[in-house]
């Protein structure tokens, strides 16, 4: 059986197929990402009879219904949504929704005398030579004869026959040809993804989450559009709560639904720590509820796939959609989400820049939802989730093949009689003495400030409420919250003047500390041996609020600074780095074991 068929149709026929739901297109409430000039260029290409590419559809499989009959699947539009929406907006006057969920019209203007298109604007609307909105030409009641007479009366230089011919050419773009690549339902999602990437001339890569969303949206029988909206709106609201009013206004039907009430709390919530995209939300909900990692399996289940008989059955579609909706609602539940974010914060992650692994966050939420569903006591859930999150960052557990690792871990946590024991077993295997004393120390030998290991050190400082270097009142957390910067223990200019000119050498993370700006300015480019002699108030120009040697010793310890720094100069820099890496690793170990 062929993997695909290729055919041509007209713009008119394509739009009618969408009206008849022969082809399913995700709802118009989804934000339209093209700008108006791109719509103008598409219409111009059609007018000049240029090819405008193919659209790609994916045939939904036929499904065996409960009564034994067969229901033929509809086609899903998986590529070409923006072009189709642009055509419907420009030719039919359809409103689109922008990234802030505000409804707007895209008006394309046409100059019959010069045969050129432009995005309509107030100046064009006042100019008699322009047709300010070509949509009026495609209305069923439009009269070309009457319009030509009116246009020529306002523009004496216009020739009626020429204008009539030009307008006919414009209206005839309805009959322009557009190619359709129809992918077979027998193709699995990996093949569909590969085909899409290879033939998409714009180089846009759709994720498997995009295909899953298309499957969800196309099934109205089992509440698919509502599930998709819940996912889409929540992931937008968590980043931009201001769009709440626009969603409520522009999608009044959904605004009356239970699902909308379930996500309404987000409008008053503000966090930058965990801002899941629709892909993250879908992955977490699916893995948590279905105990699977590959989104390809979700697409199969939503198509009714029986993995044993290889048939597609309607009862599997129904149960899969029901389970998915439950999981999505558990994800967006206010109590669940806020409790999870508090767990993340309690591990010292107070800003999203401290965690670069979205996969680690996603699995931590999967684990939270799983343990909550299993009925574990709250403090035990907090302990397990917090430690697993930090362990995942420490070992970079989800940095490669995350889907397979997600499935492995979720199944074992789900099957474990005691989830805490499974956690302890992983710790014994992966966080040995060799890890803490050798692997972690070596991992701190880097100049990349976004390193997860440097972030773990900062998390440890936040967790322990440490003061900034050479400070007794300002904490590391204060500086991060106020967007403070890291500074060098051995000043950069000092090192460069003493032969350390390589950025990767003087910018080692073991040479970084969070420090108050006033302290950093006082340090200038002096060696540690010199500026540390001015820390305590022995002289008029001391550089810190620290008043006693005991306070200074404590500050050194909380910042993992070796005591040998008091006497260090440039010649001692490499020795300092090695000593500090060991102290930083020890602090991270202590932090982890106290979680």
mmCIF file with all atom_site columns, C-alpha atoms in Angstrom, residues 336 339-340 343-344 346 364-389 413 418-420 423 595:
data_model
loop_
_atom_site.group_PDB
_atom_site.id
_atom_site.type_symbol
_atom_site.label_atom_id
_atom_site.label_alt_id
_atom_site.label_comp_id
_atom_site.label_asym_id
_atom_site.label_entity_id
_atom_site.label_seq_id
_atom_site.pdbx_PDB_ins_code
_atom_site.Cartn_x
_atom_site.Cartn_y
_atom_site.Cartn_z
_atom_site.occupancy
_atom_site.B_iso_or_equiv
_atom_site.pdbx_formal_charge
_atom_site.auth_seq_id
_atom_site.auth_comp_id
_atom_site.auth_asym_id
_atom_site.auth_atom_id
_atom_site.pdbx_PDB_model_num
ATOM 1  C CA . UNK A 1 336 ? -1.710 20.338 42.252 1.00 0.00 ? 336 UNK A CA 1
ATOM 2  C CA . UNK A 1 339 ? 1.897  22.518 45.456 1.00 0.00 ? 339 UNK A CA 1
ATOM 3  C CA . UNK A 1 340 ? 4.343  21.298 42.840 1.00 0.00 ? 340 UNK A CA 1
ATOM 4  C CA . UNK A 1 343 ? 8.180  21.813 46.113 1.00 0.00 ? 343 UNK A CA 1
ATOM 5  C CA . UNK A 1 344 ? 10.420 23.122 43.340 1.00 0.00 ? 344 UNK A CA 1
ATOM 6  C CA . UNK A 1 346 ? 11.743 24.420 48.441 1.00 0.00 ? 346 UNK A CA 1
ATOM 7  C CA . UNK A 1 364 ? 9.122  15.764 38.618 1.00 0.00 ? 364 UNK A CA 1
ATOM 8  C CA . UNK A 1 365 ? 5.530  16.885 37.988 1.00 0.00 ? 365 UNK A CA 1
ATOM 9  C CA . UNK A 1 366 ? 4.688  13.458 36.525 1.00 0.00 ? 366 UNK A CA 1
ATOM 10 C CA . UNK A 1 367 ? 6.045  11.927 39.721 1.00 0.00 ? 367 UNK A CA 1
ATOM 11 C CA . UNK A 1 368 ? 4.093  14.353 41.908 1.00 0.00 ? 368 UNK A CA 1
ATOM 12 C CA . UNK A 1 369 ? 0.800  13.574 40.139 1.00 0.00 ? 369 UNK A CA 1
ATOM 13 C CA . UNK A 1 370 ? 1.504  9.841  40.252 1.00 0.00 ? 370 UNK A CA 1
ATOM 14 C CA . UNK A 1 371 ? 2.317  9.779  43.967 1.00 0.00 ? 371 UNK A CA 1
ATOM 15 C CA . UNK A 1 372 ? -0.670 11.974 44.736 1.00 0.00 ? 372 UNK A CA 1
ATOM 16 C CA . UNK A 1 373 ? -2.948 9.626  42.810 1.00 0.00 ? 373 UNK A CA 1
ATOM 17 C CA . UNK A 1 374 ? -1.459 6.712  44.747 1.00 0.00 ? 374 UNK A CA 1
ATOM 18 C CA . UNK A 1 375 ? -2.482 8.433  47.964 1.00 0.00 ? 375 UNK A CA 1
ATOM 19 C CA . UNK A 1 376 ? 0.942  8.906  49.557 1.00 0.00 ? 376 UNK A CA 1
ATOM 20 C CA . UNK A 1 377 ? 1.169  11.199 52.562 1.00 0.00 ? 377 UNK A CA 1
ATOM 21 C CA . UNK A 1 378 ? 1.963  14.810 51.647 1.00 0.00 ? 378 UNK A CA 1
ATOM 22 C CA . UNK A 1 379 ? 5.326  15.191 53.364 1.00 0.00 ? 379 UNK A CA 1
ATOM 23 C CA . UNK A 1 380 ? 6.539  11.930 51.820 1.00 0.00 ? 380 UNK A CA 1
ATOM 24 C CA . UNK A 1 381 ? 5.520  13.171 48.360 1.00 0.00 ? 381 UNK A CA 1
ATOM 25 C CA . UNK A 1 382 ? 7.400  16.425 48.944 1.00 0.00 ? 382 UNK A CA 1
ATOM 26 C CA . UNK A 1 383 ? 10.527 14.565 50.035 1.00 0.00 ? 383 UNK A CA 1
ATOM 27 C CA . UNK A 1 384 ? 10.555 12.102 47.117 1.00 0.00 ? 384 UNK A CA 1
ATOM 28 C CA . UNK A 1 385 ? 9.756  14.672 44.421 1.00 0.00 ? 385 UNK A CA 1
ATOM 29 C CA . UNK A 1 386 ? 12.286 17.196 45.724 1.00 0.00 ? 386 UNK A CA 1
ATOM 30 C CA . UNK A 1 387 ? 15.116 14.641 45.884 1.00 0.00 ? 387 UNK A CA 1
ATOM 31 C CA . UNK A 1 388 ? 14.245 13.089 42.538 1.00 0.00 ? 388 UNK A CA 1
ATOM 32 C CA . UNK A 1 389 ? 14.244 16.494 40.868 1.00 0.00 ? 389 UNK A CA 1
ATOM 33 C CA . UNK A 1 413 ? 7.502  4.303  40.478 1.00 0.00 ? 413 UNK A CA 1
ATOM 34 C CA . UNK A 1 418 ? 7.445  1.708  48.297 1.00 0.00 ? 418 UNK A CA 1
ATOM 35 C CA . UNK A 1 419 ? 8.401  4.592  45.953 1.00 0.00 ? 419 UNK A CA 1
ATOM 36 C CA . UNK A 1 420 ? 10.923 5.848  48.509 1.00 0.00 ? 420 UNK A CA 1
ATOM 37 C CA . UNK A 1 423 ? 14.484 6.332  45.009 1.00 0.00 ? 423 UNK A CA 1
ATOM 38 C CA . UNK A 1 595 ? 16.428 17.440 51.204 1.00 0.00 ? 595 UNK A CA 1
#
